[in-house]
Structure formats: structure tokens, C-alpha cells
Amino acid sequence: MERQLEISIIVPVYNEEPNLQELYQRLTKTLTGIGKNYEIIFIDDGSSDASITLLQEFASQDPHVIAIKLTRNFGQHPAITAGLHTAKGRAVVLIDADLQNPPEEITKLYEKFCEGIDVVYGIRANRVDVGWRKSGSNFVMWLIEKLLGVKIPDDMISGFRIISHKVVAALNSIREQQYDTSIMMLWLGFSHAGVAVRHDSRNAGESKYTTWKLIYLTLDMLVGFSDFPLRAASIMGSVLALLSILVGLYMAIQKIVGIIDVPGYASIFVGITFLAGIQLLFLGIIGEYVARIHREMKGRPYYVISEVYTSIKEKLKIAAKG
Ligand code: UDP
Ligand code: MG
């Protein structure tokens, strides 16, 4: 079964105990329906509930299941990366554990994938998310398109997709720590297509993303894929310098022709705080890049595996890769 594995499913799991049983059943039913050999790789991302106990159970009863336990909470992307390093299928499915992506829709994605497309992503025809998250992510996508000069297909950002083993190999060869897999797939340039899929509301529990986590992810996306924020400092600096020369000239002329200008301290104060604000902002932006250089330089692993549970006898050789 291992040799010519057709489908690998990767599920990052962080405190999803109430969703796992139904997810596992619906996945198994769908995959049995497709009729190809498959594996389901659950990655427990340091859950504090009983998720890992359930996953262990699935793995002990079902040879299709591999449960990987990370030592602590590393985040959704590191968890997916652990899955990508393990997956052996020709088609690799990325799906959330909260049943927002209906497992039954894998069939549709897989049909499209079989036409020979490397990345088939689900388009959320009816995205079920709160308004501010929808408009927030639309704005971020617009910004990324402008900064990177790429066209992001409709809602490609949704994590639900099938990628080919070629894409997995390319992603696995990337030594960067933090990157957005959706944008990276565009950057890598593989063929892609979208298929409309249902998007349900979260089955149980709450979103694992706080506003701060989302802000950091967005920053990672912008800083990781674009030099524009750095360049913006040069542009802004040049514009301000030019402006100050013009204002200086204007004042000198006023002095020469004898108009005595006595401006209040308010304008000076505003000018100084404005410039200090701009300088701090760009110092911060440079800091974002430096912090990432620092992180990459240290070369720490992106995730650390504590345990791998599987009923398959063959010893799994899974290394914690950085
Ligand atoms: N997740 C994870 N680690 C985290 C946060 C989330 O593995 O630190 C998993 C989570 O269990 C789910 C998926 O990533 O399977 C998407 O998370 P969530 O549904 O909370 O995100 P949202 O749908 O709100 O974007
Ligand atoms: Mg969700």
C-alpha cells in the first residue's frame, strides 16, 4: 500500500476534540468512496484537550491513520509542514479539522486534480466568517497583489486544497521558516485551478486565531514576499527631503522679500512629531526584516515531533526538519 499511495490527507489539529470523530468518519467515508489507497495524517499541534487520545485511537485501529504529536503549539503552518514532510501520496489534501471544509468536497477537488493540475484549491462560494475577517482578508489580498504583482485567484487563500507530489517536493525543499503556503504556491508557479466548494461554519469550538495571530501572519506574508516596505522608506524619505527643501526655499524667499514670518510652535511641533513617527515606523519595518533574518539565521526547527502513532509495523523515519 505504501509504495503507490494515491491520496494523503493532512489535518492540523489544535484543540479540536469535539470535531475529530465526525471528521474522521466523514473523511473515511469520502476516501472509501473515491476508492484509491490513502493515508490520513493528523498533526496534533500541542493541544491541551484530549485530541491526541482520540488520534492515537484512530491510529491504533486504522492502518490508514498516522498521528503526529508535536511537542507544543507551533501554529497551523508548522503543523502542516510536519504533514508535508511525512506525506507520501501522489495527491496531497490540506484540510482544516473544524469541518469548515466539508470532507465530501474532496471528491470534487480530486476529480479536477486528475485532469493533471498541480494545485486545485477550493473556492469558498459562501464563505462563513465574520464580516471584518472577510473584508480584512480581501484588503490583505489586494495589497499582496499590488506588492507582488501577482494575480491571486478567487479565494485561493482558503486552506482547502489538493497539491501534487511535485508541489510537495518543492515546498519541502524550501528552507524558509515562516511562509504562506498559498502565496508560495503562486510564487513557485505551478498550474492551478479552483473548484467551488461549500464552506460550513465551524462545527464546535472557536477559531484558533486571535486578532494578533492574524496580524503577525499578515506581516509574515508582506515581509516574506515583498521588499516594498523597505523601499517605501527610501521613497518616503526622498519625498520628505524634497518637500523640506521646497519649504526652506519658500521661507528664504519670504525673508529676502521682507515678509517676516512668525509661525507658532504648533507647526514645528506637528512637523517634529510627524517626522519622528515616520522614522520610528520605518525603523520598525526594518526591524521586522531584521527579526526574520535573525530567526532564519538561528536555523531552529520549524516544529518538533514528540511522538508518531501508527499501526503500521514499518518504522517511520520522520525527522524534525527545519
Ligand atoms: N490550528 C493549528 N494550530 C494553531 C491554530 C490552528 O493546528 O495554532 C488548526 C486548527 O485546529 C484547524 C486549522 O488549523 O484545523 C484552522 O484553524 P481555525 O479553524 O481555528 O482557523 P479559521 O477557520 O478561524 O481561519
Ligand atoms: Mg476554521
mmCIF file of C-alpha atoms and ligand atoms in Angstrom:
data_model
loop_
_atom_site.group_PDB
_atom_site.id
_atom_site.type_symbol
_atom_site.label_atom_id
_atom_site.label_comp_id
_atom_site.label_asym_id
_atom_site.label_seq_id
_atom_site.Cartn_x
_atom_site.Cartn_y
_atom_site.Cartn_z
ATOM 1 C CA MET A 1 0.000 0.000 0.000
ATOM 2 C CA GLU A 2 2.826 2.345 0.914
ATOM 3 C CA ARG A 3 4.569 2.144 -2.446
ATOM 4 C CA GLN A 4 1.924 3.666 -4.674
ATOM 5 C CA LEU A 5 -0.041 5.739 -2.295
ATOM 6 C CA GLU A 6 -2.567 7.894 -4.152
ATOM 7 C CA ILE A 7 -4.008 10.284 -1.580
ATOM 8 C CA SER A 8 -2.547 11.802 1.601
ATOM 9 C CA ILE A 9 -4.755 13.939 3.801
ATOM 10 C CA ILE A 10 -3.057 16.450 6.098
ATOM 11 C CA VAL A 11 -5.059 17.737 9.059
ATOM 12 C CA PRO A 12 -3.553 20.191 11.568
ATOM 13 C CA VAL A 13 -5.287 19.785 14.908
ATOM 14 C CA TYR A 14 -5.264 22.248 17.772
ATOM 15 C CA ASN A 15 -7.827 21.562 20.495
ATOM 16 C CA GLU A 16 -10.382 20.039 18.122
ATOM 17 C CA GLU A 17 -11.569 17.175 20.323
ATOM 18 C CA PRO A 18 -15.344 17.603 19.647
ATOM 19 C CA ASN A 19 -14.782 17.627 15.866
ATOM 20 C CA LEU A 20 -12.390 14.726 15.405
ATOM 21 C CA GLN A 21 -14.743 11.747 15.486
ATOM 22 C CA GLU A 22 -17.091 13.202 12.869
ATOM 23 C CA LEU A 23 -14.172 14.451 10.776
ATOM 24 C CA TYR A 24 -12.514 11.037 10.800
ATOM 25 C CA GLN A 25 -15.756 9.258 9.884
ATOM 26 C CA ARG A 26 -16.624 11.652 7.049
ATOM 27 C CA LEU A 27 -13.053 11.558 5.701
ATOM 28 C CA THR A 28 -13.009 7.763 5.763
ATOM 29 C CA LYS A 29 -16.380 7.552 4.015
ATOM 30 C CA THR A 30 -15.335 10.009 1.303
ATOM 31 C CA LEU A 31 -11.973 8.317 0.719
ATOM 32 C CA THR A 32 -13.516 4.861 0.628
ATOM 33 C CA GLY A 33 -15.958 6.267 -1.925
ATOM 34 C CA ILE A 34 -13.106 7.524 -4.118
ATOM 35 C CA GLY A 35 -11.705 4.004 -3.926
ATOM 36 C CA LYS A 36 -7.979 4.800 -4.102
ATOM 37 C CA ASN A 37 -5.458 3.949 -1.395
ATOM 38 C CA TYR A 38 -4.934 6.733 1.075
ATOM 39 C CA GLU A 39 -3.411 7.872 4.358
ATOM 40 C CA ILE A 40 -4.728 10.424 6.834
ATOM 41 C CA ILE A 41 -2.027 12.332 8.681
ATOM 42 C CA PHE A 42 -3.247 14.166 11.762
ATOM 43 C CA ILE A 43 -0.796 16.573 13.354
ATOM 44 C CA ASP A 44 -1.594 17.406 16.942
ATOM 45 C CA ASP A 45 -0.231 20.923 17.373
ATOM 46 C CA GLY A 46 0.212 20.833 21.157
ATOM 47 C CA SER A 47 -3.482 20.507 22.030
ATOM 48 C CA SER A 48 -4.355 20.763 25.706
ATOM 49 C CA ASP A 49 -7.626 18.821 25.344
ATOM 50 C CA ALA A 50 -7.993 15.096 24.626
ATOM 51 C CA SER A 51 -7.416 15.431 20.851
ATOM 52 C CA ILE A 52 -4.264 13.303 20.939
ATOM 53 C CA THR A 53 -6.012 10.454 22.792
ATOM 54 C CA LEU A 54 -8.622 10.270 20.025
ATOM 55 C CA LEU A 55 -5.987 10.482 17.299
ATOM 56 C CA GLN A 56 -3.986 7.737 18.968
ATOM 57 C CA GLU A 57 -7.115 5.601 18.980
ATOM 58 C CA PHE A 58 -7.744 6.162 15.255
ATOM 59 C CA ALA A 59 -4.106 5.323 14.521
ATOM 60 C CA SER A 60 -4.146 2.128 16.548
ATOM 61 C CA GLN A 61 -7.313 0.798 14.868
ATOM 62 C CA ASP A 62 -6.821 2.024 11.341
ATOM 63 C CA PRO A 63 -3.666 1.473 9.276
ATOM 64 C CA HIS A 64 -4.637 4.466 7.115
ATOM 65 C CA VAL A 65 -4.048 6.839 10.006
ATOM 66 C CA ILE A 66 -0.798 8.404 11.184
ATOM 67 C CA ALA A 67 -0.970 10.684 14.214
ATOM 68 C CA ILE A 68 1.953 13.007 14.795
ATOM 69 C CA LYS A 69 2.212 14.742 18.131
ATOM 70 C CA LEU A 70 4.229 17.965 18.231
ATOM 71 C CA THR A 71 5.914 18.870 21.496
ATOM 72 C CA ARG A 72 3.963 22.116 21.864
ATOM 73 C CA ASN A 73 1.793 24.554 19.932
ATOM 74 C CA PHE A 74 3.840 25.706 16.936
ATOM 75 C CA GLY A 75 0.995 27.060 14.773
ATOM 76 C CA GLN A 76 -1.072 25.833 11.851
ATOM 77 C CA HIS A 77 1.622 26.260 9.191
ATOM 78 C CA PRO A 78 4.392 24.442 11.054
ATOM 79 C CA ALA A 79 1.876 21.650 11.720
ATOM 80 C CA ILE A 80 1.027 21.445 8.016
ATOM 81 C CA THR A 81 4.761 21.440 7.220
ATOM 82 C CA ALA A 82 5.223 18.436 9.514
ATOM 83 C CA GLY A 83 2.469 16.767 7.497
ATOM 84 C CA LEU A 84 4.087 17.685 4.176
ATOM 85 C CA HIS A 85 7.382 16.135 5.319
ATOM 86 C CA THR A 86 5.502 12.905 6.058
ATOM 87 C CA ALA A 87 3.000 12.647 3.186
ATOM 88 C CA LYS A 88 3.720 10.065 0.510
ATOM 89 C CA GLY A 89 0.642 10.384 -1.701
ATOM 90 C CA ARG A 90 0.535 11.467 -5.346
ATOM 91 C CA ALA A 91 -2.232 13.871 -4.337
ATOM 92 C CA VAL A 92 -1.934 15.666 -1.013
ATOM 93 C CA VAL A 93 -5.042 17.223 0.504
ATOM 94 C CA LEU A 94 -4.838 20.069 3.024
ATOM 95 C CA ILE A 95 -7.965 20.378 5.130
ATOM 96 C CA ASP A 96 -8.938 22.003 8.449
ATOM 97 C CA ALA A 97 -10.091 19.917 11.392
ATOM 98 C CA ASP A 98 -13.110 22.027 12.312
ATOM 99 C CA LEU A 99 -15.300 20.740 9.434
ATOM 100 C CA GLN A 100 -15.497 24.198 7.843
ATOM 101 C CA ASN A 101 -14.167 22.419 4.759
ATOM 102 C CA PRO A 102 -16.649 19.587 4.160
ATOM 103 C CA PRO A 103 -14.631 16.360 3.644
ATOM 104 C CA GLU A 104 -17.137 15.226 0.974
ATOM 105 C CA GLU A 105 -15.921 18.060 -1.258
ATOM 106 C CA ILE A 106 -12.534 16.339 -1.592
ATOM 107 C CA THR A 107 -14.140 14.229 -4.327
ATOM 108 C CA LYS A 108 -14.724 17.346 -6.457
ATOM 109 C CA LEU A 109 -11.189 18.628 -5.880
ATOM 110 C CA TYR A 110 -9.760 15.212 -6.701
ATOM 111 C CA GLU A 111 -11.701 14.973 -9.981
ATOM 112 C CA LYS A 112 -10.180 18.287 -11.053
ATOM 113 C CA PHE A 113 -6.732 17.193 -9.838
ATOM 114 C CA CYS A 114 -6.952 14.106 -12.067
ATOM 115 C CA GLU A 115 -7.100 16.420 -15.085
ATOM 116 C CA GLY A 116 -3.402 16.986 -14.388
ATOM 117 C CA ILE A 117 -3.474 20.252 -12.420
ATOM 118 C CA ASP A 118 -0.853 20.649 -9.688
ATOM 119 C CA VAL A 119 -2.766 22.862 -7.261
ATOM 120 C CA VAL A 120 -6.543 22.542 -7.009
ATOM 121 C CA TYR A 121 -7.994 24.816 -4.380
ATOM 122 C CA GLY A 122 -11.484 25.105 -3.012
ATOM 123 C CA ILE A 123 -13.227 28.376 -3.716
ATOM 124 C CA ARG A 124 -15.468 29.225 -0.812
ATOM 125 C CA ALA A 125 -18.653 30.038 -2.693
ATOM 126 C CA ASN A 126 -20.353 31.053 0.553
ATOM 127 C CA ARG A 127 -17.593 31.964 2.982
ATOM 128 C CA VAL A 128 -18.915 31.624 6.506
ATOM 129 C CA ASP A 129 -16.767 34.005 8.520
ATOM 130 C CA VAL A 130 -17.402 37.200 10.376
ATOM 131 C CA GLY A 131 -17.585 40.355 8.248
ATOM 132 C CA TRP A 132 -14.384 42.009 9.469
ATOM 133 C CA ARG A 133 -12.335 38.905 8.714
ATOM 134 C CA LYS A 134 -13.737 38.732 5.190
ATOM 135 C CA SER A 135 -13.064 42.411 4.421
ATOM 136 C CA GLY A 136 -9.707 42.221 6.250
ATOM 137 C CA SER A 137 -8.512 39.291 4.187
ATOM 138 C CA ASN A 138 -9.822 40.897 0.963
ATOM 139 C CA PHE A 139 -7.756 44.007 1.756
ATOM 140 C CA VAL A 140 -4.642 41.955 2.523
ATOM 141 C CA MET A 141 -5.053 40.013 -0.732
ATOM 142 C CA TRP A 142 -5.431 43.263 -2.662
ATOM 143 C CA LEU A 143 -2.257 44.590 -1.008
ATOM 144 C CA ILE A 144 -0.313 41.395 -1.778
ATOM 145 C CA GLU A 145 -1.440 41.510 -5.414
ATOM 146 C CA LYS A 146 -0.230 45.104 -5.708
ATOM 147 C CA LEU A 147 3.078 44.480 -3.909
ATOM 148 C CA LEU A 148 3.945 41.196 -5.572
ATOM 149 C CA GLY A 149 2.435 41.944 -8.945
ATOM 150 C CA VAL A 150 0.695 38.577 -8.996
ATOM 151 C CA LYS A 151 -2.955 37.816 -9.549
ATOM 152 C CA ILE A 152 -4.348 35.809 -6.660
ATOM 153 C CA PRO A 153 -7.197 33.685 -7.933
ATOM 154 C CA ASP A 154 -10.590 33.953 -6.250
ATOM 155 C CA ASP A 155 -10.245 32.969 -2.628
ATOM 156 C CA MET A 156 -7.189 30.801 -3.261
ATOM 157 C CA ILE A 157 -6.147 31.724 0.234
ATOM 158 C CA SER A 158 -8.658 29.236 1.620
ATOM 159 C CA GLY A 159 -6.572 26.428 3.061
ATOM 160 C CA PHE A 160 -8.626 23.659 1.472
ATOM 161 C CA ARG A 161 -6.756 22.208 -1.489
ATOM 162 C CA ILE A 162 -5.099 19.303 -3.242
ATOM 163 C CA ILE A 163 -1.487 19.627 -4.307
ATOM 164 C CA SER A 164 0.603 17.224 -6.337
ATOM 165 C CA HIS A 165 3.680 15.419 -5.006
ATOM 166 C CA LYS A 166 5.743 17.769 -7.228
ATOM 167 C CA VAL A 167 4.438 20.769 -5.293
ATOM 168 C CA VAL A 168 5.064 18.964 -2.011
ATOM 169 C CA ALA A 169 8.662 18.268 -3.048
ATOM 170 C CA ALA A 170 9.141 21.930 -3.991
ATOM 171 C CA LEU A 171 7.638 23.132 -0.700
ATOM 172 C CA ASN A 172 9.761 20.658 1.261
ATOM 173 C CA SER A 173 12.923 21.974 -0.368
ATOM 174 C CA ILE A 174 12.249 25.500 0.886
ATOM 175 C CA ARG A 175 14.402 26.337 3.885
ATOM 176 C CA GLU A 176 12.412 29.371 4.913
ATOM 177 C CA GLN A 177 10.674 29.113 8.234
ATOM 178 C CA GLN A 178 7.562 31.173 8.016
ATOM 179 C CA TYR A 179 5.788 31.500 4.736
ATOM 180 C CA ASP A 180 2.269 31.415 3.486
ATOM 181 C CA THR A 181 1.744 28.203 1.550
ATOM 182 C CA SER A 182 -0.893 29.771 -0.748
ATOM 183 C CA ILE A 183 1.321 32.623 -1.873
ATOM 184 C CA MET A 184 4.330 30.301 -2.058
ATOM 185 C CA MET A 185 2.447 28.020 -4.447
ATOM 186 C CA LEU A 186 1.776 31.011 -6.709
ATOM 187 C CA TRP A 187 5.413 32.054 -6.398
ATOM 188 C CA LEU A 188 6.559 28.535 -7.326
ATOM 189 C CA GLY A 189 4.447 28.858 -10.448
ATOM 190 C CA PHE A 190 2.635 25.516 -10.632
ATOM 191 C CA SER A 191 -0.537 25.097 -12.662
ATOM 192 C CA HIS A 192 -3.600 25.807 -10.569
ATOM 193 C CA ALA A 193 -7.361 25.832 -10.746
ATOM 194 C CA GLY A 194 -10.225 26.458 -8.366
ATOM 195 C CA VAL A 195 -13.334 24.429 -7.732
ATOM 196 C CA ALA A 196 -16.367 25.845 -5.924
ATOM 197 C CA VAL A 197 -16.862 24.078 -2.607
ATOM 198 C CA ARG A 198 -19.188 24.521 0.316
ATOM 199 C CA HIS A 199 -17.873 26.371 3.333
ATOM 200 C CA ASP A 200 -19.641 25.493 6.557
ATOM 201 C CA SER A 201 -19.463 27.234 9.882
ATOM 202 C CA ARG A 202 -17.099 25.790 12.484
ATOM 203 C CA ASN A 203 -18.595 22.584 13.883
ATOM 204 C CA ALA A 204 -17.551 23.043 17.516
ATOM 205 C CA GLY A 205 -15.180 25.263 19.441
ATOM 206 C CA GLU A 206 -13.867 28.660 18.436
ATOM 207 C CA SER A 207 -11.416 29.914 15.838
ATOM 208 C CA LYS A 208 -7.853 29.329 16.986
ATOM 209 C CA TYR A 209 -6.825 32.647 15.505
ATOM 210 C CA THR A 210 -6.720 35.729 17.650
ATOM 211 C CA THR A 211 -6.518 39.143 16.030
ATOM 212 C CA TRP A 212 -2.818 39.356 16.933
ATOM 213 C CA LYS A 213 -2.034 35.987 15.357
ATOM 214 C CA LEU A 214 -3.752 37.199 12.174
ATOM 215 C CA ILE A 215 -1.771 40.471 12.205
ATOM 216 C CA TYR A 216 1.524 38.565 12.580
ATOM 217 C CA LEU A 217 0.571 36.177 9.777
ATOM 218 C CA THR A 218 -0.197 39.150 7.531
ATOM 219 C CA LEU A 219 3.133 40.757 8.422
ATOM 220 C CA ASP A 220 4.914 37.493 7.619
ATOM 221 C CA MET A 221 3.190 37.421 4.273
ATOM 222 C CA LEU A 222 4.081 41.026 3.393
ATOM 223 C CA VAL A 223 7.649 40.956 4.697
ATOM 224 C CA GLY A 224 8.314 37.428 3.460
ATOM 225 C CA PHE A 225 7.325 38.084 -0.127
ATOM 226 C CA SER A 226 7.995 41.755 -0.753
ATOM 227 C CA ASP A 227 10.816 44.284 -0.357
ATOM 228 C CA PHE A 228 8.395 47.101 -0.944
ATOM 229 C CA PRO A 229 8.008 48.151 2.717
ATOM 230 C CA LEU A 230 11.785 48.759 2.824
ATOM 231 C CA ARG A 231 11.732 50.583 -0.466
ATOM 232 C CA ALA A 232 8.819 52.672 0.805
ATOM 233 C CA ALA A 233 11.204 54.139 3.403
ATOM 234 C CA SER A 234 13.516 55.420 0.640
ATOM 235 C CA ILE A 235 10.588 56.782 -1.347
ATOM 236 C CA MET A 236 9.023 58.472 1.667
ATOM 237 C CA GLY A 237 12.430 59.805 2.777
ATOM 238 C CA SER A 238 13.122 61.288 -0.651
ATOM 239 C CA VAL A 239 9.696 62.885 -0.890
ATOM 240 C CA LEU A 240 10.004 64.432 2.583
ATOM 241 C CA ALA A 241 13.550 65.672 1.901
ATOM 242 C CA LEU A 242 12.403 67.282 -1.347
ATOM 243 C CA LEU A 243 9.426 68.849 0.419
ATOM 244 C CA SER A 244 11.639 70.284 3.152
ATOM 245 C CA ILE A 245 13.977 71.819 0.533
ATOM 246 C CA LEU A 246 10.986 73.425 -1.175
ATOM 247 C CA VAL A 247 9.595 74.746 2.127
ATOM 248 C CA GLY A 248 13.084 76.005 3.055
ATOM 249 C CA LEU A 249 13.388 77.819 -0.284
ATOM 250 C CA TYR A 250 9.936 79.323 0.157
ATOM 251 C CA MET A 251 10.869 80.631 3.610
ATOM 252 C CA ALA A 252 14.189 82.030 2.363
ATOM 253 C CA ILE A 253 12.391 83.907 -0.426
ATOM 254 C CA GLN A 254 9.872 85.252 2.065
ATOM 255 C CA LYS A 255 12.755 86.504 4.217
ATOM 256 C CA ILE A 256 14.516 88.120 1.240
ATOM 257 C CA VAL A 257 11.401 89.965 0.013
ATOM 258 C CA GLY A 258 10.848 91.166 3.549
ATOM 259 C CA ILE A 259 7.795 89.307 4.714
ATOM 260 C CA ILE A 260 8.521 88.469 8.316
ATOM 261 C CA ASP A 261 7.008 85.150 9.121
ATOM 262 C CA VAL A 262 6.425 84.298 12.761
ATOM 263 C CA PRO A 263 4.920 80.820 12.825
ATOM 264 C CA GLY A 264 3.574 79.393 16.053
ATOM 265 C CA TYR A 265 5.184 76.464 17.799
ATOM 266 C CA ALA A 266 2.246 74.220 16.807
ATOM 267 C CA SER A 267 3.501 73.808 13.243
ATOM 268 C CA ILE A 268 7.032 72.970 14.452
ATOM 269 C CA PHE A 269 5.665 70.531 16.991
ATOM 270 C CA VAL A 270 3.475 68.811 14.393
ATOM 271 C CA GLY A 271 6.396 68.712 11.967
ATOM 272 C CA ILE A 272 8.731 67.112 14.507
ATOM 273 C CA THR A 273 6.237 64.514 15.742
ATOM 274 C CA PHE A 274 5.265 63.679 12.174
ATOM 275 C CA LEU A 275 8.869 63.066 11.174
ATOM 276 C CA ALA A 276 9.619 61.171 14.391
ATOM 277 C CA GLY A 277 6.562 58.995 13.722
ATOM 278 C CA ILE A 278 7.649 58.270 10.149
ATOM 279 C CA GLN A 279 11.196 57.459 11.300
ATOM 280 C CA LEU A 280 10.003 55.112 14.014
ATOM 281 C CA LEU A 281 7.604 53.457 11.598
ATOM 282 C CA PHE A 282 10.386 52.685 9.147
ATOM 283 C CA LEU A 283 12.737 51.670 11.907
ATOM 284 C CA GLY A 284 10.031 49.223 12.916
ATOM 285 C CA ILE A 285 9.680 47.957 9.351
ATOM 286 C CA ILE A 286 13.446 47.416 9.105
ATOM 287 C CA GLY A 287 13.157 45.673 12.480
ATOM 288 C CA GLU A 288 10.577 43.271 11.032
ATOM 289 C CA TYR A 289 13.080 42.244 8.360
ATOM 290 C CA VAL A 290 15.985 42.042 10.805
ATOM 291 C CA ALA A 291 13.935 39.901 13.197
ATOM 292 C CA ARG A 292 13.217 37.495 10.352
ATOM 293 C CA ILE A 293 16.874 37.366 9.336
ATOM 294 C CA HIS A 294 17.661 36.633 12.979
ATOM 295 C CA ARG A 295 15.066 33.847 13.077
ATOM 296 C CA GLU A 296 16.316 32.264 9.851
ATOM 297 C CA MET A 297 19.962 32.580 10.947
ATOM 298 C CA LYS A 298 19.349 30.609 14.115
ATOM 299 C CA GLY A 299 18.121 27.750 11.963
ATOM 300 C CA ARG A 300 15.917 26.266 14.645
ATOM 301 C CA PRO A 301 13.494 23.585 13.531
ATOM 302 C CA TYR A 302 10.107 24.830 12.413
ATOM 303 C CA TYR A 303 8.408 22.175 14.545
ATOM 304 C CA VAL A 304 9.497 19.400 16.883
ATOM 305 C CA ILE A 305 7.893 15.958 16.903
ATOM 306 C CA SER A 306 7.315 14.289 20.230
ATOM 307 C CA GLU A 307 5.638 11.059 19.088
ATOM 308 C CA VAL A 308 4.357 9.343 15.958
ATOM 309 C CA TYR A 309 1.460 6.906 16.352
ATOM 310 C CA THR A 310 0.714 4.390 13.654
ATOM 311 C CA SER A 311 -0.414 0.784 13.497
ATOM 312 C CA ILE A 312 1.887 0.151 10.538
ATOM 313 C CA LYS A 313 4.786 -2.067 11.575
ATOM 314 C CA GLU A 314 7.310 -0.401 9.324
ATOM 315 C CA LYS A 315 9.337 2.025 11.380
ATOM 316 C CA LEU A 316 8.546 5.539 10.285
ATOM 317 C CA LYS A 317 11.526 7.685 9.738
ATOM 318 C CA ILE A 318 10.312 11.157 10.326
ATOM 319 C CA ALA A 319 12.877 13.750 11.187
ATOM 320 C CA ALA A 320 12.062 17.125 12.631
ATOM 321 C CA LYS A 321 13.097 19.267 9.742
ATOM 322 C CA GLY A 322 13.692 22.961 9.913
HETATM 323 N N1 UDP B 1 -4.610 25.090 14.012
HETATM 324 C C1 UDP B 1 -3.407 24.520 14.425
HETATM 325 N N2 UDP B 1 -2.578 25.257 15.236
HETATM 326 C C2 UDP B 1 -2.897 26.537 15.637
HETATM 327 C C3 UDP B 1 -4.099 27.103 15.178
HETATM 328 C C4 UDP B 1 -4.945 26.353 14.363
HETATM 329 O O1 UDP B 1 -3.090 23.385 14.091
HETATM 330 O O2 UDP B 1 -2.099 27.129 16.364
HETATM 331 C C5 UDP B 1 -5.514 24.284 13.149
HETATM 332 C C6 UDP B 1 -6.940 24.145 13.672
HETATM 333 O O3 UDP B 1 -7.076 23.065 14.565
HETATM 334 C C7 UDP B 1 -7.719 23.943 12.373
HETATM 335 C C8 UDP B 1 -6.949 24.789 11.370
HETATM 336 O O4 UDP B 1 -5.647 24.954 11.923
HETATM 337 O O5 UDP B 1 -7.680 22.602 11.937
HETATM 338 C C9 UDP B 1 -7.625 26.113 11.106
HETATM 339 O O6 UDP B 1 -7.840 26.789 12.335
HETATM 340 P P1 UDP B 1 -9.175 27.610 12.626
HETATM 341 O O7 UDP B 1 -10.356 26.832 12.153
HETATM 342 O O8 UDP B 1 -9.182 27.992 14.057
HETATM 343 O O9 UDP B 1 -8.954 28.884 11.720
HETATM 344 P P2 UDP B 1 -10.066 29.754 10.962
HETATM 345 O O10 UDP B 1 -11.017 28.809 10.285
HETATM 346 O O11 UDP B 1 -10.731 30.564 12.015
HETATM 347 O O12 UDP B 1 -9.266 30.563 9.990
HETATM 348 MG MG MG B 2 -11.882 27.185 10.902
#
